[in-house]
mmCIF file of C-alpha atoms in Angstrom:
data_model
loop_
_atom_site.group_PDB
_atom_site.id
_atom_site.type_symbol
_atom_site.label_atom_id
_atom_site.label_comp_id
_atom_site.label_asym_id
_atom_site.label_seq_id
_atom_site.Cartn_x
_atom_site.Cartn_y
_atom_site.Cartn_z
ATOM 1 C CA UNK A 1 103.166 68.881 105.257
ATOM 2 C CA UNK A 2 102.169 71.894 107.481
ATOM 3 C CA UNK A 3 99.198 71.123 108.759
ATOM 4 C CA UNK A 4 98.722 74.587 110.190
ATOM 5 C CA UNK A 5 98.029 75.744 106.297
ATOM 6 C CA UNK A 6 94.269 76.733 106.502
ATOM 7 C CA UNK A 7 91.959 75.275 103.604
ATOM 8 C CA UNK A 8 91.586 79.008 102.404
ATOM 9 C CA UNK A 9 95.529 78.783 101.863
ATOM 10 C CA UNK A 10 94.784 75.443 99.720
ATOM 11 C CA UNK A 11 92.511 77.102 98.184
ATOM 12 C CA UNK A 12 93.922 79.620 97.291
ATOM 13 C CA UNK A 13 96.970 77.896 95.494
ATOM 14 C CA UNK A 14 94.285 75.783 93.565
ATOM 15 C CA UNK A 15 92.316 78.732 92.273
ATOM 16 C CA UNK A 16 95.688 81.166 91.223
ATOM 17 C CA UNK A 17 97.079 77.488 89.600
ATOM 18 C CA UNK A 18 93.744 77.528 87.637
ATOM 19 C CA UNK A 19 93.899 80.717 86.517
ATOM 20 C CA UNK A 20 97.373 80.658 84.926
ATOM 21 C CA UNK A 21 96.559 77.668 83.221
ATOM 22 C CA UNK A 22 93.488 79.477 81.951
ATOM 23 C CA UNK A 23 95.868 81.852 80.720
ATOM 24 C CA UNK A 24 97.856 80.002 79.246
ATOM 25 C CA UNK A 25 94.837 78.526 77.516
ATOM 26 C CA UNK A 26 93.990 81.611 76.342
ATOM 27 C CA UNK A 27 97.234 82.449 75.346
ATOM 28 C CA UNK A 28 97.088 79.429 73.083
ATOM 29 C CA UNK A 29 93.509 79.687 71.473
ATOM 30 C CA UNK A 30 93.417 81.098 67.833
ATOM 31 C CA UNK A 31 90.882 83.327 68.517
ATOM 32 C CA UNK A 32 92.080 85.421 71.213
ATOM 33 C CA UNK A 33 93.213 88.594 69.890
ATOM 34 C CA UNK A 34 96.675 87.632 71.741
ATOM 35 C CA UNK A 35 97.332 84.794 69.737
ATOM 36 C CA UNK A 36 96.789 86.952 66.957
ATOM 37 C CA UNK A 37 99.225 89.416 67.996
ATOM 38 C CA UNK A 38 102.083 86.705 67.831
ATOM 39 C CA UNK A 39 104.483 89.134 69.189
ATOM 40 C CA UNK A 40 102.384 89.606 72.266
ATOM 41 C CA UNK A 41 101.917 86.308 72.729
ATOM 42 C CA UNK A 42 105.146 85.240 72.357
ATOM 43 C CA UNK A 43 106.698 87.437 74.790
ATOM 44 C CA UNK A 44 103.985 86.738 77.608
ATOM 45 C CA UNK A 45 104.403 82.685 77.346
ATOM 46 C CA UNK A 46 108.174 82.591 78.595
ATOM 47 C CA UNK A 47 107.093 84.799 81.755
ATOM 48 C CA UNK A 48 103.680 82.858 82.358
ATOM 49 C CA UNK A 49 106.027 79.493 82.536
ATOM 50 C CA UNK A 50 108.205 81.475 85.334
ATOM 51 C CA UNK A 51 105.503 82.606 87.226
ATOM 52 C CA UNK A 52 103.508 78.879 87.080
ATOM 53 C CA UNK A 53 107.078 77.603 88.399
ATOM 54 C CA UNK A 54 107.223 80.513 91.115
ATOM 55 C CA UNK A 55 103.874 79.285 92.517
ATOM 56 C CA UNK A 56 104.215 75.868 92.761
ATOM 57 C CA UNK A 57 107.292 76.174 94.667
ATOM 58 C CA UNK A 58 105.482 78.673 96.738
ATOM 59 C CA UNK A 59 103.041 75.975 96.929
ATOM 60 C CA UNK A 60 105.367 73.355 98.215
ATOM 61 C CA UNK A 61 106.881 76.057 100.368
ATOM 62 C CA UNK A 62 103.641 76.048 102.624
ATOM 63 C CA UNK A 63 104.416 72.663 104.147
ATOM 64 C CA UNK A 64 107.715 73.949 106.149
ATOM 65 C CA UNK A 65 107.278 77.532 107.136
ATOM 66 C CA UNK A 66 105.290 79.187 109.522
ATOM 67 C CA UNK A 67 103.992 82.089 107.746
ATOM 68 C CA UNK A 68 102.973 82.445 103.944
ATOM 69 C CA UNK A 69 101.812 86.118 103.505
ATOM 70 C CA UNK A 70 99.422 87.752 100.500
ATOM 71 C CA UNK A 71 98.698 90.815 99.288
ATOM 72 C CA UNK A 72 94.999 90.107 99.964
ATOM 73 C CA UNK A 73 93.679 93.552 99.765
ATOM 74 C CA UNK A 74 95.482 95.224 96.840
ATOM 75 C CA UNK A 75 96.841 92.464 93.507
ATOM 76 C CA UNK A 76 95.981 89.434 95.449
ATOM 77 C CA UNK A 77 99.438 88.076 94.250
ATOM 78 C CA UNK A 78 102.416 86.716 97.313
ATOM 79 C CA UNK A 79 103.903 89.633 98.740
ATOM 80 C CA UNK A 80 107.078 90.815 97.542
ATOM 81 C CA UNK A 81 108.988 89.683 100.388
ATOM 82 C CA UNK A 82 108.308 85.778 99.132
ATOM 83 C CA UNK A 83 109.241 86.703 95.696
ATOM 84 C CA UNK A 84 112.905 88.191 97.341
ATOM 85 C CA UNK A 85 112.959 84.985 99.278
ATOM 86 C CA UNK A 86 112.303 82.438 96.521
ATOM 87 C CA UNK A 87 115.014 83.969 94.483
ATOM 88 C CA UNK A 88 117.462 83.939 97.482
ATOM 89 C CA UNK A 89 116.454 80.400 98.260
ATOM 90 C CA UNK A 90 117.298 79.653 94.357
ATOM 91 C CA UNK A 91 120.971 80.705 94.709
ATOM 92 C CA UNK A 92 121.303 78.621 97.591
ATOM 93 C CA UNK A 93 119.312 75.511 96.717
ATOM 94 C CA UNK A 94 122.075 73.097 95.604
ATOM 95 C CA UNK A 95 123.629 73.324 99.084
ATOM 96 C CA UNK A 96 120.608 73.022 101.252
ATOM 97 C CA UNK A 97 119.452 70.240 99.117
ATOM 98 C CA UNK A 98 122.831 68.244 99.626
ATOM 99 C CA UNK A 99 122.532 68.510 103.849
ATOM 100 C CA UNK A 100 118.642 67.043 103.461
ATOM 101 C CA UNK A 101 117.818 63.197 103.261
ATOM 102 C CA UNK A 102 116.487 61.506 100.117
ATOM 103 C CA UNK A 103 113.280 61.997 98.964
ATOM 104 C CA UNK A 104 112.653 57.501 99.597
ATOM 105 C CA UNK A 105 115.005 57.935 103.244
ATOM 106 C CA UNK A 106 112.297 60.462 104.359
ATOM 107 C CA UNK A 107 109.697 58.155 103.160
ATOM 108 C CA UNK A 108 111.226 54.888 104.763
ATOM 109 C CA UNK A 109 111.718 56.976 107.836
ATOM 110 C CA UNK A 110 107.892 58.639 107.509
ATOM 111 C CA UNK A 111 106.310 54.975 107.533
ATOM 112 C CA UNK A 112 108.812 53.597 110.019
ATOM 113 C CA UNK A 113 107.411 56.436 112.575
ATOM 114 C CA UNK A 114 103.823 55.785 111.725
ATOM 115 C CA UNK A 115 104.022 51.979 112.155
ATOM 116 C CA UNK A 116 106.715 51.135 115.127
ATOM 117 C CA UNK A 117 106.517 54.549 117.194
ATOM 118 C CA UNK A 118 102.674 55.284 116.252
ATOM 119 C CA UNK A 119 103.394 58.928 115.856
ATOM 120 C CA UNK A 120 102.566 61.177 112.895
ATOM 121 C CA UNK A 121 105.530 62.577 111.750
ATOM 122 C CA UNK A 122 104.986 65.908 110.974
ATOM 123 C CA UNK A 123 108.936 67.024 111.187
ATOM 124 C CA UNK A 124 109.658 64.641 108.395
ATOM 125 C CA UNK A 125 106.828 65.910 106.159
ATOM 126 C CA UNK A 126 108.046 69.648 106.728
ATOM 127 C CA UNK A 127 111.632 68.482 105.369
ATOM 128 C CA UNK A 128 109.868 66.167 102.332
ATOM 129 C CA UNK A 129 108.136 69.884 101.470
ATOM 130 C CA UNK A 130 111.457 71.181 101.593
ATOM 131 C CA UNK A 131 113.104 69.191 99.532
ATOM 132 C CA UNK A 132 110.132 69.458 97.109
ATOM 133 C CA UNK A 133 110.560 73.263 97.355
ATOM 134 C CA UNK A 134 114.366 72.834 96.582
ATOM 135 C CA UNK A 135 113.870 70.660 93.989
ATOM 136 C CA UNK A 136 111.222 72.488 92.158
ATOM 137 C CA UNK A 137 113.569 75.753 92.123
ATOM 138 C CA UNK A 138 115.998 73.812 90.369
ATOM 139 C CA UNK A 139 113.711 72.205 87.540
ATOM 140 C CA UNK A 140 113.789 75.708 85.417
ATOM 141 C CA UNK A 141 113.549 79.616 85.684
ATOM 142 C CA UNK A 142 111.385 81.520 88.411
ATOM 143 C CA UNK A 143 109.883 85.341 88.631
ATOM 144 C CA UNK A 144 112.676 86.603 89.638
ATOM 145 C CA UNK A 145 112.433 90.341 90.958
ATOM 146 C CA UNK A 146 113.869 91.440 87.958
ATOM 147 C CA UNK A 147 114.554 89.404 84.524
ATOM 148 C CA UNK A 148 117.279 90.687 82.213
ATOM 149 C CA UNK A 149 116.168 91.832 79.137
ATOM 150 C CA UNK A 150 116.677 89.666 75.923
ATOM 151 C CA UNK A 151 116.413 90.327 72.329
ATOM 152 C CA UNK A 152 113.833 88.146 70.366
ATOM 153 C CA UNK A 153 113.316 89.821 66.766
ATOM 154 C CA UNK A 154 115.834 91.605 64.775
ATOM 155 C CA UNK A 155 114.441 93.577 61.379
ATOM 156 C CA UNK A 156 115.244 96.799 59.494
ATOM 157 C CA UNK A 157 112.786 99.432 59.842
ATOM 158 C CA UNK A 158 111.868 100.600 56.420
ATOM 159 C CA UNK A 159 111.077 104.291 57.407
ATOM 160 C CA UNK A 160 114.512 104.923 58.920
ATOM 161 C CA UNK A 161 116.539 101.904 57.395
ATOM 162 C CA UNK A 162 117.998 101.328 60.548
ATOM 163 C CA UNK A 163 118.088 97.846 62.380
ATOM 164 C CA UNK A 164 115.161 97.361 64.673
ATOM 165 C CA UNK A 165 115.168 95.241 68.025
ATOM 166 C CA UNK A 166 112.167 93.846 69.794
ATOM 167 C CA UNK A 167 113.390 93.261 73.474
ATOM 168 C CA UNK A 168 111.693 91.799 76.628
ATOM 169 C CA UNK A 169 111.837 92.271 80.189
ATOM 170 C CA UNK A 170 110.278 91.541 83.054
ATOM 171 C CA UNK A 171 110.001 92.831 87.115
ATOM 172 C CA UNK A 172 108.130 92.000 89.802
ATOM 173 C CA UNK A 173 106.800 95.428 91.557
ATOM 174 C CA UNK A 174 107.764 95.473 95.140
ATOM 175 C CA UNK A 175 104.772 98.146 96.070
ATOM 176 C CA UNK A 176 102.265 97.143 93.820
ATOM 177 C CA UNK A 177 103.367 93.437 94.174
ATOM 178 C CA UNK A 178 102.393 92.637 90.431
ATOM 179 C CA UNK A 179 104.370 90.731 87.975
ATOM 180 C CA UNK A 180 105.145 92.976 84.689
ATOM 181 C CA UNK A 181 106.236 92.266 81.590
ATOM 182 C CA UNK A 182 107.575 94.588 79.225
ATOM 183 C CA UNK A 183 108.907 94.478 75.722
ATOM 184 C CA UNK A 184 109.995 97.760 73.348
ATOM 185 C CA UNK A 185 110.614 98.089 69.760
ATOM 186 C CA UNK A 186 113.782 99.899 69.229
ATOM 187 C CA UNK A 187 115.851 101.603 66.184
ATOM 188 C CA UNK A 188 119.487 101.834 66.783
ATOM 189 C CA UNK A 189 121.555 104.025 64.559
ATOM 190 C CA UNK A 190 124.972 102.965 65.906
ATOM 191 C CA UNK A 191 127.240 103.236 62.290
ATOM 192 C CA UNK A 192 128.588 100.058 63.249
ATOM 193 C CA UNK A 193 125.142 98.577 63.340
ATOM 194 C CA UNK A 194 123.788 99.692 60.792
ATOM 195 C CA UNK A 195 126.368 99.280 58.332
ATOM 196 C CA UNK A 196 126.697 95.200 59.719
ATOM 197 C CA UNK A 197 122.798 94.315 59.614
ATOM 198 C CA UNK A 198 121.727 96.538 56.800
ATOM 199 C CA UNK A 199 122.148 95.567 53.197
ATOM 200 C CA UNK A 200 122.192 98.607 50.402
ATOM 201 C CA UNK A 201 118.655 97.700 49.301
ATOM 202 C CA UNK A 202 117.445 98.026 53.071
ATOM 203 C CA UNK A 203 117.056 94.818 53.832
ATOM 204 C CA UNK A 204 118.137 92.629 57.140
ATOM 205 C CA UNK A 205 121.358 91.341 55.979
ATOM 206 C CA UNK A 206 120.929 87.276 55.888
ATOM 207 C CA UNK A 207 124.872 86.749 56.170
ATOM 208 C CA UNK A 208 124.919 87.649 59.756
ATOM 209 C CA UNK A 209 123.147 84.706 61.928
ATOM 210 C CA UNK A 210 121.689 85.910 64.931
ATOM 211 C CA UNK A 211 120.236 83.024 67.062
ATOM 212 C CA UNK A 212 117.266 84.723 69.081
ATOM 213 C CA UNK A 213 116.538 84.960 71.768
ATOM 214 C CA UNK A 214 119.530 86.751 72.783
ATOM 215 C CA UNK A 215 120.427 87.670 76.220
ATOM 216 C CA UNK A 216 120.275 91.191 76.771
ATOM 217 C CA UNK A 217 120.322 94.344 74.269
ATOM 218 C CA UNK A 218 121.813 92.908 70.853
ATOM 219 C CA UNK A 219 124.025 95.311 70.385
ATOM 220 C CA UNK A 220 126.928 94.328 72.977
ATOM 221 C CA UNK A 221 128.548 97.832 73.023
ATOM 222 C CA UNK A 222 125.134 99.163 75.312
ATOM 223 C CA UNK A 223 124.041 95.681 76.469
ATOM 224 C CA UNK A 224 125.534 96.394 80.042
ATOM 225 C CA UNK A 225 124.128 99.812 80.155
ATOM 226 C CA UNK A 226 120.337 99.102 78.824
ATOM 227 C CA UNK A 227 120.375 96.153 81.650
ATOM 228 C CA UNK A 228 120.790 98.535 84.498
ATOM 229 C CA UNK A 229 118.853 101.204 82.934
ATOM 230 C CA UNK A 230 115.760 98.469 82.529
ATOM 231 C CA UNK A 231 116.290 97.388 86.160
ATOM 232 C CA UNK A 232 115.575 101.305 87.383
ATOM 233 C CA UNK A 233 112.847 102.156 84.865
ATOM 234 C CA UNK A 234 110.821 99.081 85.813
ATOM 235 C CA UNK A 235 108.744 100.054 88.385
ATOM 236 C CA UNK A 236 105.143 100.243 88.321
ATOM 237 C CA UNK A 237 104.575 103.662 89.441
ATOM 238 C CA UNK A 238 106.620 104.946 86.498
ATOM 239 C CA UNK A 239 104.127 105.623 83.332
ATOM 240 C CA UNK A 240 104.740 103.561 80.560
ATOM 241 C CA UNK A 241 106.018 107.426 78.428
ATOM 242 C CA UNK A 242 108.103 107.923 81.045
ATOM 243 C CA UNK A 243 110.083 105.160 81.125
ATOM 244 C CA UNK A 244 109.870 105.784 77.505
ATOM 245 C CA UNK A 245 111.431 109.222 77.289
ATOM 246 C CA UNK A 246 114.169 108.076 80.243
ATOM 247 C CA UNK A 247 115.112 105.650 77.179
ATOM 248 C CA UNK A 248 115.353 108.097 74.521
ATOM 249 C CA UNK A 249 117.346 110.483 76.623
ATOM 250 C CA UNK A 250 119.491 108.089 77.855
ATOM 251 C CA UNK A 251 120.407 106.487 74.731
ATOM 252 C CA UNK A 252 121.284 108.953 72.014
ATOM 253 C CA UNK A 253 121.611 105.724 69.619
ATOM 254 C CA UNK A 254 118.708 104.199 70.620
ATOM 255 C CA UNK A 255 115.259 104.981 69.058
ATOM 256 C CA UNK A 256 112.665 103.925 71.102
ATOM 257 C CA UNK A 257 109.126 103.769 68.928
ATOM 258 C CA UNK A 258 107.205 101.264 70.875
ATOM 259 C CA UNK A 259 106.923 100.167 74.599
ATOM 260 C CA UNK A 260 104.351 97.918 75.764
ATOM 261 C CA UNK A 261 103.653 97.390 79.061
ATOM 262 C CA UNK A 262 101.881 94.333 80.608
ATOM 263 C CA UNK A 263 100.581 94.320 84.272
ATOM 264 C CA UNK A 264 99.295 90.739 85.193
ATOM 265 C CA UNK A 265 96.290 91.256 88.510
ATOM 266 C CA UNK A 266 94.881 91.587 90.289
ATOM 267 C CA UNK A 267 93.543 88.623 91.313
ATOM 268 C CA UNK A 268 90.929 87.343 93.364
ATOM 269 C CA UNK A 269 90.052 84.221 94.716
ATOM 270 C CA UNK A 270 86.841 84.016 97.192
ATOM 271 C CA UNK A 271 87.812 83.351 100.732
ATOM 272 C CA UNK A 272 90.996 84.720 100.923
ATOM 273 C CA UNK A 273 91.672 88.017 98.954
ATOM 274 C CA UNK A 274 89.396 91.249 99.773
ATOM 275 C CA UNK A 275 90.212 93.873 97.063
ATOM 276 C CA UNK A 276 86.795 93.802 96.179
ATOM 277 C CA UNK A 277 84.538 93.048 98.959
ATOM 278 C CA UNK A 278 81.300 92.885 96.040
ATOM 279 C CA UNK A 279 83.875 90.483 93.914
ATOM 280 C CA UNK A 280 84.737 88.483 96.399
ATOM 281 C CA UNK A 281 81.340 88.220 98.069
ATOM 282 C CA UNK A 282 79.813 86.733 94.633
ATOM 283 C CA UNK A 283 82.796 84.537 93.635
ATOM 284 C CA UNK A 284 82.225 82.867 97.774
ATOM 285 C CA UNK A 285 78.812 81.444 96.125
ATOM 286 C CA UNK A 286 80.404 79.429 93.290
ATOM 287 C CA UNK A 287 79.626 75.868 93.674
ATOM 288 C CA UNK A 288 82.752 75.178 92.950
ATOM 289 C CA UNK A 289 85.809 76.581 94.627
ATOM 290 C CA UNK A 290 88.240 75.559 91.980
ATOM 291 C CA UNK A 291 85.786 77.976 89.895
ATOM 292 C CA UNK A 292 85.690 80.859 92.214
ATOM 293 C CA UNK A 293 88.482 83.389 90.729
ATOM 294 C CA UNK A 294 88.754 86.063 88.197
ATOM 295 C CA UNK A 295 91.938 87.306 87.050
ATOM 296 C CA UNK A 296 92.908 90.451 84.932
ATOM 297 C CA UNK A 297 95.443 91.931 83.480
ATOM 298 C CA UNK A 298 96.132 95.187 81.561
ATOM 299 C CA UNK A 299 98.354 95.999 78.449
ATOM 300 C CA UNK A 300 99.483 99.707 78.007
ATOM 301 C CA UNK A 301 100.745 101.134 74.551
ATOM 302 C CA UNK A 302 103.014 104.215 74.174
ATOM 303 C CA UNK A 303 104.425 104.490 70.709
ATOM 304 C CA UNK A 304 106.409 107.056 68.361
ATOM 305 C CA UNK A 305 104.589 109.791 65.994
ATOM 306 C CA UNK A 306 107.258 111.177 65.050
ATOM 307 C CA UNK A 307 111.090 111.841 65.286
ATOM 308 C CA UNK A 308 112.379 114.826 65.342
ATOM 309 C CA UNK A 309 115.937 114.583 63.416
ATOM 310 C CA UNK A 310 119.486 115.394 65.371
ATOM 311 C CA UNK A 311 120.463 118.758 64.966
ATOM 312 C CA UNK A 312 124.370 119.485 64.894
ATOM 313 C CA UNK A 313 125.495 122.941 64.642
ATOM 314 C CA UNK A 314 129.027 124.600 65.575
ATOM 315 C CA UNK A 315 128.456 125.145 69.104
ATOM 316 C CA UNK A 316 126.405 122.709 70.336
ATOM 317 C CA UNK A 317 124.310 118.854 68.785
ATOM 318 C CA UNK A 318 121.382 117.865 69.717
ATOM 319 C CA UNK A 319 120.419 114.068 69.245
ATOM 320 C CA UNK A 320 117.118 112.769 67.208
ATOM 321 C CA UNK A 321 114.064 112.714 69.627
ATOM 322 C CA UNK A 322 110.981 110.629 69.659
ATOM 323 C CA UNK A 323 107.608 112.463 69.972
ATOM 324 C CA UNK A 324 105.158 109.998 72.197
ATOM 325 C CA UNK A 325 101.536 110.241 71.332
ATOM 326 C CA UNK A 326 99.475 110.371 74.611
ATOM 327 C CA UNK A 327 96.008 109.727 73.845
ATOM 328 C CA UNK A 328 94.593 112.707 75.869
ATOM 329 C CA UNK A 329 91.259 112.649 74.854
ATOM 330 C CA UNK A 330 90.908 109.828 77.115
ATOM 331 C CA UNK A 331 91.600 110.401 80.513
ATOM 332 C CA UNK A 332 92.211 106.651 81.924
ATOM 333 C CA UNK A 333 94.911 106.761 79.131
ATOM 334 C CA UNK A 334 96.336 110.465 80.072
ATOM 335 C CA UNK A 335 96.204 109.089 83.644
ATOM 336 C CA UNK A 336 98.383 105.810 82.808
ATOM 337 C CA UNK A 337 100.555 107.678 80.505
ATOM 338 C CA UNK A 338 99.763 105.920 77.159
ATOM 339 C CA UNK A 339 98.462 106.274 73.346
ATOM 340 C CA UNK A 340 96.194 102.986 74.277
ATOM 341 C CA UNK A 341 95.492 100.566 76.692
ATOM 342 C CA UNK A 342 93.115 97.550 77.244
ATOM 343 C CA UNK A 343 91.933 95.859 80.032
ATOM 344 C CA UNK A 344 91.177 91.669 80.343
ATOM 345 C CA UNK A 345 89.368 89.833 82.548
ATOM 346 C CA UNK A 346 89.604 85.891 82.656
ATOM 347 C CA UNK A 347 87.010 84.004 84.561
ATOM 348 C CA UNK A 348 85.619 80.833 84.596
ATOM 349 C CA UNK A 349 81.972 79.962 83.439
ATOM 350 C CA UNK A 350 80.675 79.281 86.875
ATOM 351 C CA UNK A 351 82.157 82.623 88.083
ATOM 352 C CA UNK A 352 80.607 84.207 85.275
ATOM 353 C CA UNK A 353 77.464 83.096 85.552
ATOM 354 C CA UNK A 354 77.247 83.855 89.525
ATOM 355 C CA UNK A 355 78.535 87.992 88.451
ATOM 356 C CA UNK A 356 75.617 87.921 85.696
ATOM 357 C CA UNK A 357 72.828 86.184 88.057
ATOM 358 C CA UNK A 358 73.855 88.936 90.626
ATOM 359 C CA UNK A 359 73.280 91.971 88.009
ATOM 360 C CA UNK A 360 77.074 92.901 88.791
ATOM 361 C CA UNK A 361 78.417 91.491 85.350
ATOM 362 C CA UNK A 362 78.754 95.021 83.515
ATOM 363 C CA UNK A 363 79.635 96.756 86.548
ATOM 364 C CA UNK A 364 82.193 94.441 87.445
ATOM 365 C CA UNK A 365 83.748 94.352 84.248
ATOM 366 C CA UNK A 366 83.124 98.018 82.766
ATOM 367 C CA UNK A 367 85.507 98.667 79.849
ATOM 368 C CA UNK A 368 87.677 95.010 80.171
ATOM 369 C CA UNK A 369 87.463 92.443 77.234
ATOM 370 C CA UNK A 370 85.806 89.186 78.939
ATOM 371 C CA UNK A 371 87.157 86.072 78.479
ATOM 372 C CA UNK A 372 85.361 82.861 79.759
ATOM 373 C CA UNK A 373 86.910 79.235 80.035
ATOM 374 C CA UNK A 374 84.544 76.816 79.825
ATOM 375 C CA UNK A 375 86.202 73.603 80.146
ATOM 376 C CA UNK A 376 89.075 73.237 77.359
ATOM 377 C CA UNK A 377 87.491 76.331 75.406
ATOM 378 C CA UNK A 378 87.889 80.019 75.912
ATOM 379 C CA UNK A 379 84.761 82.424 74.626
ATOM 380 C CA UNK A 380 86.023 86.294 74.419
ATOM 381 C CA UNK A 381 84.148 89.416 74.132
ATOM 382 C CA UNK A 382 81.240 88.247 76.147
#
């Protein structure tokens, strides 16, 4: 391995390895209010599983390259440039793993260094990390920059009795460097459509079998089309109603009453991120290191009130538009574009405990929902 990598950098790995475990043991527990919203939960597990697999090939990537950077003062996340690079590295794994040695000819040549030639054989630990990091790209899907969009419920809405889509997304902001996942619920009132998934009594018609997921926008006729238009309306600096209203303009068929937005981070981890130099300065006093994180995340709501029906006149048509509430009575939710929002916070008992001993507990948290993990068990709303 590298042995250049700083113990901050091991650290580091160890404590954002933690925390997505503890999210996926959150993820998991009956009680959290995101197991109860299965569809939340459902969509957020899939991407969780990429990003895990993203970081320990970052991870392995350590021992062979000179320079690992991290956004250490703004999500605490890699910078975007290793998320670019992990997904070029993926295309071209197959063929750099075919021109490096086997995993037990590295070995036999590691301990035949050591023993005969008495010299530690750091060159043939940089291409066992290598091969690790090639190999671990190929065991299933990473974070890519941006991940096509795939249907995973179908129903029939019973307000418009048109077919209704729940589809999922996800992008990795290049500016913000924070991994997003997004997922709408959308009426489309193509005839076609319609007239294949809807019964007369307005139900989802059971003699079409529709294996979800399915890759991309379930109706194949804009499938193309609502790819690119999700890979442009991804960013993070775009409000969750904006990319919203892009939708509904762009897609006269397309009825878009729900988007959620979910922004994972930041995240910080004492000794090695500063985007909160009070944060950071209590999590360094953990006893533990592995303990000595706290990661958030925020989910943003913008949904339909209303829909204002097509007009068509002689001259001139003008499709049916959704009318986005915007909670503007609150202005962190007029600021972030949205009709609701809520912010989580997952930290370990330890880290916890050090925030509330310091008097910075309510500060540091404000309006987030609290979520401790204490060993297998996760306590919320503390």
């Amino acid at each position: 391995m590298n042995t250049a990598v700083s113990p901050a950098v091991r650290q580091y790995f160890t404590s954002i390895r933690a925390a997505l475990a503890g999210l996926e043991l959150f993820l998991g527990d009956r009680n959290s209010p995101l197991y109860r919203d299965t569809v939340v939960g459902e969509v957020i597990v899939p991407y969780l599983m990429r990003l895990k697999a993203s970081v320990a090939c970052w991870e392995n990537r350590i021992g062979f390259v000179e320079h690992f950077r991290i956004s250490r003062a703004e999500s605490g996340f890699p910078v975007f440039q290793n998320v670019l690079e992990l997904e070029n590295d993926r295309q071209s794994a197959e063929k750099r793993l075919a021109s490096i040695p086997s995993a037990d000819s590295l070995r036999e040549e590691m301990v035949d260094l050591i023993l005969r030639q008495k010299a530690f054989p750091e060159a043939l630990q940089a291409r066992m990390a290598e091969r690790l990091y090639l190999e671990q790209i190929g065991k299933g899907d990473i974070f890519s920059p941006f991940i096509l969009p795939e249907t995973i419920r179908v129903g029939v809405n019973p307000q418009t009795m048109r077919p209704y889509y729940v589809v999922a997304w996800g992008a990795f902001d290049g500016t913000q460097t924070l991994p997003m996942i997004y997922m709408a619920t959308i009426d489309d009132s193509s005839d076609n459509i319609v007239e294949m998934l809807v019964t007369e009594d307005g139900k989802l018609n059971p003699e079409i079998e529709i294996p979800l997921p399915v890759g991309g926008l379930l109706n194949p006729e804009l499938a193309s089309r609502f790819d690119d238009f999700a890979s442009k309306n991804s960013a993070y600096s775009l409000t969750p109603v904006t990319i919203a209203t892009n939708l509904d303009k762009d897609f006269p068929e397309l009825h878009p009453k729900q988007l959620r937005r979910i922004v994972l981070g930041p995240f910080y981890s004492a000794g090695i991120t500063e985007n909160n130099a009070r944060i950071n300065d209590i999590l360094s006093k953990v006893r533990k290191t592995e303990n000595a994180w706290l990661l958030t995340w925020t989910v943003q709501e913008v949904f339909s009130k209303a829909e204002r029906p097509a007009e068509r006149g002689f001259w001139s048509s003008t499709p049916a538009q959704e009318e986005f509430h915007i909670d503007t009575g609150n202005l962190e939710a007029a600021r972030m574009g949205v009709s609701a929002y809520e912010k989580h916070a997952l930290v370990p008992h330890d880290a916890y405990q050090a925030l509330y001993a310091a008097g910075e507990a309510a500060q540091v948290f404000g309006d987030y929902k609290v979520h401790v993990i204490s060993g297998n068990q996760v306590v919320s709303e503390v």
